[in-house]
Amino acid sequence: MINEKGFVAYHALGNVADDMMMDALLPEDGSSASTVHSAKRRTVYEFFSRGWGVAIICAVVAVAVMGGIIWAGNRPGGVTPPVGMTVSPETEHMIFPTETQEGESGTELSDTQDPERNAVVLHSLQRKYVPPKFLCYSTTLTEGEDGLSHGETADGLGFEGVMQQGETPALPTVTWAKDAELADFLDVAEGYIVKEFMVYDMDMQLVESGSSVMGYDSEESVKRFVIKKLPVGTWYMSLRVEHDGGEMHQCVYDYAFIAKVAETVTDTCTVRTDQDRYAWGVEDKYYHITLTSTVKGAILDIYGGSWELVNLDTGKHINTLCLTASAPTEGTFMVMPSSQEALAYYTLTWDFDWETTPPGRYRLVYTSVTMEANSFIQWQDGHPYYDFVIYDPKTGEPAPTAPAEGQIFVSVGGEKILPCRWAYGGEKWSSDGFRINWDGFVVPEAEFPLISTRIPCVNYAPDLTIHSSKDLTVTVYDENWNLCGTLRKDQLHELTFFGKNAYYLSFEAEERYENKKDYCQLFVYVQMK
Amino acid sequence: MTDQEIISLYFARDEQAIAETSRVYGAMCMHTAMRVLNSRPDAEECVSDTYLKAWNSIPPEKPRALGAFLCRITRNLAITRYRALHRYKRNRDLELSLSELAECIPAVEEDNTLRYLIDSFLRGLEDTDRRLFLGRYFHSYTVRRMAKAYGMTENAVSLRLYKTREKLRVYLEKEGYSV
């Protein structure tokens, strides 16, 4: 529940005097010079305010005055240094998008009252200008049996949309839902205008751009613009969006996402282990699992639902990941629905504490007070849950023992799932391909020998060998999941060109199965040594 | 660059004001926002909004302490943003601190008398207690973080916070405010 009382109390505390407030800042936060002074001044004041200190101070002052007179008299221009000396605050380097990149077009402003004044700020405050450095979220565009194109976008910055075929049969449109609650979440409200869009191919060559946009269609409750229909394939898209939502929100945002145009509706679920959060044997002993799922459905009432983690071995309810009830007992939780129409996309992210979430069999259960609204969702085996197993890194068994350096195994989907094996430790990595299909069937490995990845040694010049029976797309992200670029599988030795310390590599391949086009995605974390 | 020099840039409508503000106080604002939002993208946006608000406020405002001015803006923007986002991105520690705060400060909005009383109470506290209290409930530091900074155990910090909360509650009750 929202702690409204707490928020009110929080605001009531917000008017404390500056000196006290800044005095409570810890040093690493870069307290300002004035803070240091104010603290010092108060200390002196307090010292004076204590009666017995006055006598001592008077005596000291008397001696100092005498000494000062003598010293000043012997010193040319005897002036003491100013009391208010400047103390340079230590500030840590902060990445802040104060600079725009080359090639950026001008920003139109909507503030007619004082455009010049805001122009300066908006230029400075412009958020990350993405192309050709794209964010990592992906978009799937599919053509369903109804002949329409469906899709979704998610850029992780509070902007998402739905792609579907519009009134012009040959042209898909990008449509944003107007729903108030969704808009509230997405920070996309009336007043947003898409100023420009660009479409790139995988080689970052611009294939389509335009600025002919669109307006707000009050009758259809959508905003839309038209782009040329894209062929099947993977495309990078970026949008520049201007928001005229008031004085505080007159900003221009740049969004980018990957659009995958497929021929059929594809349901996929990818579970990836976020390796940089692994910390075996160190202080926190946390590891981190992100479950990303795309489910075919209509309205996903994610707002009213909750996720609950149950240890199937003990029956213990580990925590309640609930959007509207109490906070989870550990970790963080994030849900990102992209839309209330067509495909729904969400990401669950939370931290498992080894001590409270030991190896074992777990079930992530979704419940909702309005389950009928979720009946569209094609759950595994028709049940609204995901099963997964956390294996012990030492024994490889789903039984709890103390964590240790070494391998970690994670599988998803219970017995039906192909083994997903992650090995790490800095020197060698290996991973077997896996594939998850939420349509309720899993293709045996023999029929889908998708990826066999072996990275025997990762050094300054990584020697990566990829074994695959299929054509692969290797997408490279940095540790923050910012897209660095793409490589062919025979180009992985060029990984160092991106200049990062660690990467996530996404190996993707497509496969046709029972007239459906499926793709597998495997994430491997590579640490440069 | 001093506060006054930065403020002069604002008054001159010089874009450099933002850059200097970011250089001097960017980390502080970022830390402040991060402690509430626990999300770097959200915090970055919050800090951007802070600069925008500062730009729009100065002039006519002429803050005496720019750092405090910015910190207050960031904190308010962050908590407002958190309230909007919190269904999706929970900050367990912040929730805990809010619930603790609600134990000792009544939920009365826009009450200047209450604010004055809180200010007076805090000024009367022993230095460490005041810093711990404001660190926890104004700046949203974790107990662990403060324990490390002050060379205390987490239990000791928690206990002192508890005692301060109780003192504040009793103090406010005597003044006619019941939690």
XYZ file of C-alpha atoms in Angstrom:
708
model
C 0.000 0.000 0.000
C 1.092 3.549 -0.556
C 2.188 4.921 2.739
C 0.312 8.204 2.454
C 0.929 9.127 6.064
C 4.598 8.555 5.497
C 4.623 10.776 2.453
C 2.873 13.570 4.293
C 5.315 13.233 7.157
C 8.136 13.190 4.673
C 6.985 16.495 3.261
C 6.456 17.943 6.718
C 10.092 17.227 7.370
C 11.041 18.876 4.139
C 11.223 22.395 5.521
C 13.950 21.900 8.055
C 16.553 24.594 8.043
C 19.215 24.440 5.362
C 22.104 24.183 7.760
C 20.701 21.209 9.598
C 19.685 19.518 6.397
C 23.030 19.922 4.708
C 24.880 19.071 7.877
C 23.295 15.631 7.768
C 24.628 14.924 4.288
C 27.312 12.328 4.310
C 30.637 13.349 2.794
C 30.476 11.180 -0.273
C 27.452 13.077 -1.453
C 29.551 16.063 -2.274
C 28.300 18.530 0.259
C 29.040 22.033 -0.818
C 31.515 24.496 0.536
C 28.737 26.465 2.091
C 27.668 23.378 3.957
C 31.049 22.960 5.453
C 31.018 26.552 6.527
C 27.612 26.450 8.014
C 28.517 23.420 10.045
C 31.653 25.087 11.252
C 29.836 28.265 12.094
C 27.292 26.436 14.123
C 29.931 24.537 16.012
C 31.614 27.752 16.966
C 28.304 29.283 17.860
C 27.435 26.377 20.071
C 30.783 26.556 21.689
C 30.240 30.199 22.447
C 26.775 29.532 23.663
C 28.060 27.361 26.411
C 28.875 29.645 29.314
C 32.115 28.198 30.501
C 33.558 28.279 27.039
C 33.276 32.054 26.902
C 35.983 32.573 29.489
C 38.370 30.321 27.638
C 37.581 31.953 24.345
C 38.041 35.420 25.818
C 41.428 34.444 27.105
C 42.432 32.945 23.795
C 41.161 35.950 21.910
C 43.058 38.304 24.176
C 46.274 36.449 23.549
C 45.541 36.209 19.860
C 44.784 39.903 19.566
C 47.999 40.785 21.255
C 49.923 38.362 19.114
C 48.113 39.559 16.033
C 48.978 43.146 16.670
C 52.619 42.225 17.062
C 52.543 39.932 13.998
C 50.656 42.359 11.817
C 52.943 45.112 12.814
C 55.915 43.135 11.621
C 54.317 42.007 8.364
C 53.914 44.206 5.320
C 50.250 44.736 4.638
C 49.469 42.393 7.472
C 46.125 41.112 6.390
C 44.922 37.742 7.572
C 43.470 35.318 5.083
C 39.767 35.651 4.586
C 37.681 33.587 6.928
C 35.350 32.422 4.227
C 37.885 30.400 2.348
C 36.633 28.284 -0.465
C 36.599 24.586 0.081
C 36.346 22.696 -3.112
C 33.689 20.050 -2.810
C 34.581 16.622 -3.944
C 32.121 15.539 -6.515
C 32.167 12.281 -8.258
C 32.068 12.115 -11.980
C 28.535 11.902 -13.123
C 27.427 11.023 -16.550
C 24.983 13.620 -17.536
C 23.738 14.195 -21.012
C 24.708 17.783 -21.348
C 26.039 17.346 -24.807
C 24.235 16.350 -27.877
C 25.761 14.293 -30.557
C 26.623 15.242 -34.005
C 23.950 14.917 -36.528
C 21.261 15.866 -34.156
C 18.645 18.032 -35.656
C 17.314 21.092 -34.023
C 14.772 21.017 -31.331
C 11.524 22.765 -31.771
C 10.061 24.237 -28.696
C 6.508 24.544 -27.797
C 6.807 27.245 -25.194
C 5.680 30.316 -27.025
C 6.113 32.565 -24.049
C 9.821 32.388 -23.698
C 11.245 29.990 -26.235
C 14.736 31.352 -26.057
C 15.020 30.829 -22.364
C 13.829 27.290 -22.535
C 15.840 26.481 -25.575
C 18.985 26.701 -23.583
C 17.766 24.409 -20.902
C 16.207 21.925 -23.168
C 19.374 21.656 -25.102
C 21.282 20.955 -21.965
C 18.781 18.645 -20.467
C 18.264 16.564 -23.509
C 18.383 12.973 -22.605
C 20.570 10.398 -24.127
C 20.515 10.850 -27.820
C 20.514 7.325 -28.923
C 21.222 6.570 -32.534
C 23.356 4.803 -33.324
C 23.877 3.787 -29.732
C 20.612 2.141 -29.030
C 18.996 1.051 -25.881
C 18.570 -2.601 -25.450
C 14.897 -3.133 -25.352
C 13.349 -4.939 -28.185
C 10.236 -4.773 -30.155
C 8.520 -7.589 -31.860
C 6.356 -6.956 -34.835
C 4.407 -9.867 -36.038
C 1.829 -10.581 -38.588
C -0.982 -12.583 -37.170
C -3.389 -14.844 -38.877
C -5.778 -11.959 -39.067
C -3.430 -10.363 -41.538
C -2.655 -7.543 -39.188
C 0.678 -6.612 -37.785
C 0.965 -6.666 -34.067
C 3.815 -5.613 -31.979
C 5.105 -3.881 -29.014
C 7.779 -1.489 -28.067
C 9.590 -1.029 -24.845
C 12.497 1.246 -24.342
C 12.699 1.155 -20.618
C 12.416 4.854 -20.264
C 8.764 5.092 -19.795
C 7.639 5.017 -23.322
C 6.000 2.118 -24.960
C 3.577 1.518 -27.674
C 1.777 -0.943 -29.775
C 2.268 -1.488 -33.417
C -0.588 -2.659 -35.449
C -1.794 -2.340 -38.918
C -3.781 0.786 -39.376
C -6.362 1.963 -41.734
C -4.030 1.842 -44.662
C -3.598 -1.849 -45.366
C -0.053 -1.670 -46.566
C 1.176 0.551 -43.805
C 1.509 -0.338 -40.173
C 1.026 2.421 -37.707
C 2.527 3.032 -34.346
C -0.163 3.586 -31.865
C -0.032 4.643 -28.289
C -2.779 3.734 -25.979
C -4.403 6.683 -24.387
C -5.627 4.864 -21.339
C -5.147 7.157 -18.418
C -3.594 4.657 -16.095
C -1.257 3.439 -18.741
C -0.384 6.971 -19.670
C 0.309 7.713 -16.065
C 2.709 4.849 -15.869
C 4.314 5.513 -19.178
C 4.612 9.221 -18.668
C 3.035 9.464 -22.030
C 0.127 11.781 -21.878
C -1.645 14.164 -24.114
C 0.805 16.673 -25.350
C 3.424 14.229 -26.537
C 4.202 14.617 -30.157
C 6.500 12.456 -32.194
C 8.670 14.845 -34.103
C 10.865 12.507 -36.018
C 11.429 8.870 -36.596
C 14.221 6.878 -38.124
C 14.598 3.297 -39.134
C 17.969 1.654 -39.533
C 18.969 -1.713 -40.777
C 21.284 -3.996 -38.887
C 24.269 -2.239 -40.371
C 23.004 1.016 -38.988
C 22.194 2.297 -42.434
C 19.268 4.636 -42.450
C 16.473 3.102 -44.463
C 13.553 5.234 -43.530
C 12.933 8.488 -41.795
C 10.372 11.127 -41.614
C 8.773 13.796 -39.622
C 5.301 13.735 -40.958
C 3.344 13.237 -37.922
C 0.349 12.904 -36.630
C -1.741 14.364 -34.076
C -3.905 13.332 -31.314
C -6.995 11.585 -32.475
C -9.518 12.178 -29.797
C -12.118 9.973 -31.359
C -9.961 6.945 -31.673
C -7.980 7.717 -28.565
C -4.695 7.120 -30.251
C -1.785 9.006 -31.590
C -0.411 7.625 -34.733
C 1.990 8.113 -37.475
C 2.706 6.138 -40.523
C 5.880 4.487 -41.577
C 6.635 2.339 -44.510
C 5.938 -1.289 -43.911
C 9.098 -3.076 -43.012
C 10.060 -6.423 -44.442
C 10.626 -9.382 -42.208
C 13.844 -8.872 -40.333
C 15.352 -6.916 -37.525
C 15.388 -3.152 -37.576
C 16.540 -0.409 -35.357
C 14.052 2.339 -34.860
C 14.280 5.584 -33.071
C 11.787 8.233 -32.264
C 12.117 11.761 -31.139
C 9.248 12.752 -28.970
C 8.408 16.181 -27.736
C 6.278 16.711 -24.738
C 4.329 19.864 -24.274
C 3.001 18.944 -20.924
C 3.587 22.063 -18.942
C 6.441 24.097 -17.693
C 8.199 21.238 -15.992
C 7.823 18.766 -18.765
C 8.748 20.570 -21.898
C 11.364 18.137 -22.942
C 12.429 16.327 -26.008
C 13.060 12.652 -25.628
C 14.803 10.284 -27.896
C 13.782 6.708 -27.904
C 15.162 3.746 -29.669
C 14.250 0.166 -29.849
C 14.772 -2.898 -31.904
C 11.952 -3.936 -34.077
C 11.754 -7.506 -35.201
C 9.361 -8.108 -37.956
C 8.274 -11.719 -38.031
C 5.743 -13.528 -40.081
C 3.757 -15.122 -37.346
C 2.856 -14.440 -33.797
C 5.595 -15.738 -31.592
C 5.415 -16.310 -27.920
C 8.709 -16.489 -26.229
C 10.052 -16.412 -22.797
C 13.624 -15.821 -21.970
C 15.156 -16.199 -18.623
C 18.492 -14.710 -18.245
C 20.801 -14.609 -15.324
C 22.104 -11.196 -14.698
C 25.632 -12.206 -13.991
C 26.943 -8.927 -12.786
C 24.723 -9.205 -9.798
C 26.156 -12.545 -8.794
C 28.291 -12.177 -5.788
C 29.032 -15.589 -4.448
C 31.173 -15.623 -1.409
C 31.112 -11.903 -0.999
C 29.205 -9.723 1.315
C 25.783 -9.583 -0.123
C 25.421 -13.071 -1.511
C 22.762 -11.898 -3.862
C 22.073 -13.116 -7.245
C 19.671 -11.759 -9.656
C 17.329 -13.259 -12.141
C 15.386 -11.390 -14.701
C 12.460 -13.055 -16.292
C 11.383 -11.524 -19.504
C 8.330 -12.850 -21.095
C 6.225 -12.062 -24.040
C 2.819 -13.517 -23.854
C 0.125 -13.476 -26.375
C -2.942 -11.971 -24.945
C -5.175 -9.057 -24.845
C -5.680 -7.025 -21.732
C -3.073 -7.857 -19.178
C -4.391 -6.606 -15.915
C -0.957 -6.349 -14.500
C -1.927 -3.562 -12.187
C -4.209 -5.627 -10.070
C -2.159 -8.722 -10.078
C 0.622 -9.971 -7.933
C 3.423 -12.422 -8.185
C 4.222 -14.838 -5.459
C 7.261 -16.992 -5.139
C 6.775 -20.399 -3.612
C 9.405 -22.946 -2.729
C 7.887 -26.154 -4.047
C 10.133 -28.297 -1.855
C 9.034 -26.761 1.391
C 5.821 -25.062 0.438
C 7.243 -21.902 1.865
C 6.079 -18.651 0.374
C 9.234 -16.732 -0.159
C 7.849 -13.346 -0.829
C 4.935 -11.576 -2.302
C 5.708 -9.500 -5.297
C 2.646 -7.421 -5.372
C 1.956 -4.196 -7.072
C -0.665 -2.860 -4.805
C -0.103 -4.634 -1.528
C 2.883 -4.750 0.720
C 6.397 -4.499 -0.554
C 8.377 -7.634 -1.297
C 10.310 -8.911 1.617
C 13.493 -8.663 -0.273
C 14.764 -7.197 -3.458
C 13.184 -5.028 -6.009
C 10.384 -5.652 -8.344
C 9.538 -4.093 -11.583
C 6.814 -4.737 -14.068
C 6.750 -3.133 -17.426
C 3.616 -3.784 -19.352
C 3.871 -2.389 -22.770
C 0.292 -2.209 -23.617
C -3.136 -3.259 -22.741
C -3.710 -4.472 -26.198
C -2.229 -7.092 -28.426
C 1.012 -8.485 -27.116
C 1.851 -7.778 -23.566
C 5.359 -7.601 -22.388
C 6.600 -7.464 -18.904
C 9.759 -7.927 -17.043
C 10.030 -9.183 -13.541
C 13.174 -8.334 -11.782
C 13.999 -9.098 -8.261
C 16.881 -10.138 -6.143
C 17.106 -13.462 -4.470
C 18.955 -13.693 -1.256
C 20.779 -16.962 -1.063
C 19.853 -17.389 2.541
C 16.156 -16.940 1.959
C 16.052 -18.415 -1.522
C 18.316 -21.426 -1.442
C 18.612 -23.931 -4.252
C 15.402 -25.736 -4.842
C 12.337 -25.870 -6.970
C 10.343 -22.709 -7.172
C 7.140 -21.540 -8.650
C 6.347 -17.998 -9.565
C 2.599 -17.690 -9.359
C 0.533 -14.934 -10.782
C -2.722 -14.056 -9.136
C -5.186 -11.385 -9.902
C -8.491 -10.319 -8.570
C -9.635 -9.967 -12.135
C -8.397 -13.207 -13.565
C -10.992 -13.187 -16.268
C -9.173 -10.274 -17.782
C -6.131 -12.439 -18.065
C -7.744 -15.421 -19.599
C -6.143 -14.532 -22.888
C -2.732 -15.228 -21.591
C -1.335 -18.484 -22.745
C 0.295 -19.770 -19.655
C 2.535 -22.728 -19.469
C 0.270 -25.763 -19.287
C -2.616 -23.397 -18.914
C -1.555 -22.446 -15.425
C -0.641 -18.939 -14.427
C 2.754 -19.774 -13.141
C 6.315 -20.337 -14.125
C 8.368 -23.079 -12.561
C 12.055 -22.848 -12.292
C 14.854 -24.497 -10.452
C 17.819 -23.013 -8.730
C 20.625 -25.504 -8.700
C 23.363 -25.650 -6.194
C 26.587 -24.445 -7.740
C 28.653 -27.153 -6.060
C 26.586 -30.246 -6.544
C 24.425 -29.287 -9.445
C 21.463 -30.476 -7.454
C 18.464 -28.465 -6.464
C 19.279 -28.899 -2.813
C 20.495 -26.201 -0.535
C 24.116 -26.009 0.397
C 26.327 -23.072 1.037
C 27.032 -20.916 -1.973
C 30.452 -21.077 -3.457
C 32.400 -19.895 -6.388
C 31.715 -21.981 -9.398
C 28.945 -22.898 -11.675
C 25.388 -21.935 -11.379
C 22.641 -23.731 -13.182
C 19.313 -22.264 -13.915
C 16.467 -23.785 -15.764
C 12.993 -22.590 -16.331
C 9.833 -24.428 -17.037
C 10.317 -27.473 -14.870
C 10.826 -30.805 -16.522
C 9.811 -29.618 -19.894
C 12.600 -27.278 -20.325
C 15.860 -28.020 -21.916
C 18.774 -27.590 -19.619
C 20.199 -24.180 -19.528
C 23.627 -24.235 -18.170
C 25.667 -21.285 -17.189
C 29.198 -21.617 -16.113
C 31.268 -18.756 -15.035
C 34.263 -17.944 -12.989
C 36.194 -15.581 -15.128
C 38.265 -18.018 -17.096
C 35.884 -20.043 -19.069
C 32.310 -19.954 -19.998
C 30.134 -22.467 -21.560
C 26.532 -22.586 -22.243
C 24.107 -24.880 -23.894
C 21.320 -23.501 -25.923
C 17.865 -23.619 -24.626
C 14.542 -22.826 -25.968
C 11.328 -22.079 -24.276
C 8.007 -21.953 -25.925
C 4.984 -20.903 -24.020
C 2.653 -22.484 -26.478
C 2.987 -25.548 -24.359
C 5.425 -27.613 -26.313
C 9.124 -27.806 -26.205
C 11.104 -29.004 -29.111
C 13.662 -31.627 -28.161
C 17.193 -30.529 -28.434
C 17.865 -32.873 -31.297
C 15.304 -31.117 -33.385
C 16.511 -27.765 -32.416
C 20.263 -27.818 -32.060
C 20.288 -24.176 -31.949
C 23.280 -22.861 -30.207
C 26.224 -24.451 -28.634
C 28.457 -21.768 -27.331
C 31.892 -22.245 -25.976
C 34.073 -19.437 -24.936
C 37.192 -21.124 -23.713
C 39.098 -18.103 -22.695
C 38.225 -14.504 -22.424
C 41.218 -12.281 -22.253
C 42.188 -8.971 -23.671
C 41.811 -10.538 -27.050
C 38.874 -12.804 -26.489
C 38.930 -16.074 -28.266
C 35.324 -16.855 -28.747
C 34.121 -19.827 -30.658
C 30.522 -20.218 -31.513
C 29.149 -23.515 -32.692
C 25.814 -23.233 -34.288
C 23.928 -25.040 -36.925
C 21.973 -21.925 -37.635
C 22.730 -18.451 -38.736
C 23.277 -16.342 -35.735
C 22.817 -12.751 -34.873
C 25.108 -11.708 -32.094
C 24.034 -8.566 -30.356
C 26.435 -6.958 -27.936
C 25.307 -5.023 -24.910
C 27.335 -3.449 -22.194
C 26.818 -4.208 -18.539
C 23.959 -1.776 -18.344
C 22.288 -3.391 -21.301
C 23.061 -0.525 -23.580
C 23.410 -1.782 -27.075
C 26.966 -1.615 -28.323
C 26.332 -3.087 -31.719
C 26.029 -6.306 -33.593
C 28.564 -8.768 -34.830
C 28.624 -11.788 -37.007
C 29.595 -14.909 -35.212
C 32.977 -14.848 -36.910
C 33.594 -11.300 -35.744
C 33.544 -11.876 -32.021
C 37.227 -11.262 -31.748
C 36.344 -7.660 -32.453
C 34.546 -7.416 -29.175
C 37.342 -5.367 -27.711
C 36.605 -2.600 -30.153
C 33.654 -1.615 -28.042
C 36.008 -0.770 -25.224
C 34.001 -2.096 -22.332
C 35.016 -4.269 -19.435
C 32.166 -6.676 -19.744
C 29.426 -7.494 -22.124
C 26.239 -9.355 -22.501
C 26.158 -11.218 -25.739
C 22.839 -12.146 -27.145
C 22.899 -15.007 -29.592
C 19.803 -15.211 -31.630
C 18.727 -17.627 -34.255
C 15.515 -18.339 -35.993
C 13.917 -21.628 -36.695
C 10.759 -22.706 -38.399
C 8.692 -25.241 -36.612
C 5.228 -26.389 -37.533
C 4.811 -23.435 -39.824
C 5.778 -21.103 -37.074
C 8.800 -18.997 -36.963
C 10.490 -19.158 -33.651
C 13.663 -17.752 -32.400
C 15.946 -18.545 -29.599
C 17.847 -16.042 -27.626
C 20.708 -16.869 -25.357
C 22.507 -14.401 -23.190
C 26.094 -14.888 -22.202
C 27.985 -12.605 -19.941
C 31.582 -11.992 -20.866
C 34.020 -10.385 -18.529
C 37.162 -9.019 -20.064
C 40.242 -9.982 -18.167
C 33.034 28.216 -8.892
C 31.185 29.483 -5.856
C 27.488 29.377 -5.277
C 27.188 33.072 -5.934
C 29.043 32.799 -9.204
C 26.793 29.993 -10.333
C 23.729 31.930 -9.312
C 25.047 34.874 -11.268
C 25.122 32.688 -14.332
C 21.493 31.806 -13.749
C 20.645 35.470 -13.502
C 22.524 36.117 -16.714
C 20.557 33.287 -18.328
C 23.840 31.659 -19.195
C 23.574 27.998 -20.123
C 26.829 27.413 -18.339
C 24.856 27.671 -15.118
C 23.480 24.207 -15.714
C 26.872 22.743 -16.451
C 28.400 24.318 -13.353
C 25.496 23.223 -11.223
C 25.913 19.725 -12.541
C 29.639 19.802 -11.914
C 29.402 21.032 -8.354
C 26.146 19.546 -7.175
C 25.378 16.863 -9.726
C 26.642 14.036 -7.587
C 24.786 15.267 -4.568
C 21.534 15.540 -6.507
C 22.104 12.162 -8.116
C 22.720 10.510 -4.764
C 19.653 12.180 -3.334
C 17.463 11.005 -6.181
C 18.962 7.531 -6.236
C 18.277 6.957 -2.574
C 14.606 7.556 -3.181
C 14.114 6.165 -6.645
C 16.655 3.375 -6.627
C 16.769 3.546 -10.391
C 19.444 5.326 -12.337
C 17.299 6.311 -15.332
C 14.614 7.694 -13.055
C 17.196 9.446 -10.927
C 18.835 10.983 -13.975
C 15.523 12.284 -15.128
C 14.810 13.604 -11.676
C 18.127 15.423 -11.599
C 17.410 16.856 -15.031
C 14.091 18.103 -13.731
C 15.905 19.606 -10.779
C 18.100 21.652 -13.059
C 15.144 22.681 -15.125
C 13.283 23.772 -12.042
C 16.322 25.633 -10.800
C 16.606 27.330 -14.162
C 12.998 28.369 -14.038
C 13.184 29.478 -10.428
C 16.392 31.487 -10.485
C 15.589 34.308 -10.982
C 13.486 35.449 -9.226
C 14.682 33.143 -6.459
C 18.130 33.830 -5.169
C 18.970 30.978 -2.852
C 21.426 31.671 -0.104
C 22.699 28.107 -0.188
C 22.464 26.665 -3.670
C 23.262 23.140 -2.518
C 20.441 23.098 -0.029
C 18.139 24.649 -2.593
C 18.929 21.942 -5.127
C 18.838 19.150 -2.588
C 15.376 20.189 -1.509
C 14.120 20.354 -5.081
C 15.610 16.973 -5.912
C 14.165 15.383 -2.836
C 10.694 16.695 -3.540
C 10.822 15.750 -7.195
C 12.156 12.323 -6.345
C 9.469 11.553 -3.823
C 6.799 12.817 -6.178
C 8.194 10.661 -8.921
C 8.477 7.730 -6.602
C 4.843 8.033 -5.679
C 3.951 7.915 -9.345
C 6.244 5.006 -10.088
C 6.191 3.084 -6.896
C 3.713 0.542 -8.075
C 6.358 -0.600 -10.460
C 9.625 0.112 -8.798
C 9.536 -0.332 -5.103
C 12.173 0.927 -2.753
C 11.796 -1.218 0.301
C 14.112 0.822 2.437
C 12.349 4.054 1.610
C 9.013 2.476 2.394
C 10.396 1.442 5.746
C 11.690 4.902 6.526
C 8.348 6.402 5.550
C 6.476 4.087 7.847
C 8.873 4.938 10.657
C 8.398 8.613 10.014
C 4.655 8.204 10.070
C 5.013 6.859 13.611
C 6.237 10.154 14.938
C 4.991 12.915 12.640
C 1.263 13.359 12.178
C -0.144 13.328 8.692
C -1.067 16.994 8.599
C -0.497 18.741 5.331
C 0.710 22.296 4.910
C 0.957 23.094 8.585
C 3.557 25.748 9.245
C 3.274 25.385 12.984
C 4.102 21.732 12.751
C 7.066 22.472 10.544
C 8.289 25.068 12.997
C 7.951 22.607 15.861
C 9.853 19.935 13.978
C 12.578 22.397 13.159
C 12.827 23.503 16.773
C 12.882 19.954 18.019
C 15.652 18.987 15.659
C 17.714 22.006 16.551
C 17.518 21.006 20.166
C 18.819 17.535 19.532
C 22.338 16.440 20.152
C 24.362 16.758 16.935
C 24.717 13.094 16.154
C 21.084 12.353 16.847
C 20.036 15.186 14.578
C 22.322 14.081 11.794
C 21.143 10.509 12.076
C 17.516 11.548 12.070
C 17.819 13.838 9.090
C 20.131 11.445 7.335
C 17.585 8.724 7.633
C 14.357 10.611 7.122
C 15.349 13.585 5.029
C 18.166 12.202 2.936
C 16.900 8.608 3.003
C 20.209 7.019 3.893
C 20.061 3.403 4.896
C 20.824 2.483 8.468
C 23.788 0.485 7.263
C 25.186 3.421 5.341
C 24.953 5.740 8.320
C 26.345 3.160 10.718
C 29.396 2.904 8.522
C 29.734 6.650 8.172
C 29.453 7.338 11.880
C 31.425 4.338 13.043
C 28.493 2.849 14.861
C 26.763 -0.468 14.751
C 23.518 -0.719 12.850
C 21.738 -1.588 16.057
C 23.061 1.517 17.715
C 21.879 3.668 14.841
C 18.468 2.028 14.840
C 18.156 2.471 18.574
C 19.074 6.142 18.460
C 16.656 6.705 15.629
C 13.949 4.970 17.578
C 14.604 7.083 20.652
C 14.590 10.257 18.585
C 11.338 9.273 16.959
C 9.806 8.629 20.337
C 11.063 11.956 21.628
C 9.608 13.727 18.636
C 6.314 11.955 18.995
C 6.027 12.879 22.667
C 7.157 16.417 21.922
C 4.548 16.877 19.241
C 1.849 15.317 21.382
C 2.600 17.835 24.094
C 2.106 20.515 21.493
C -1.260 19.108 20.603
C -0.389 16.923 17.631
C -1.319 13.285 17.910
C 0.072 10.762 15.494
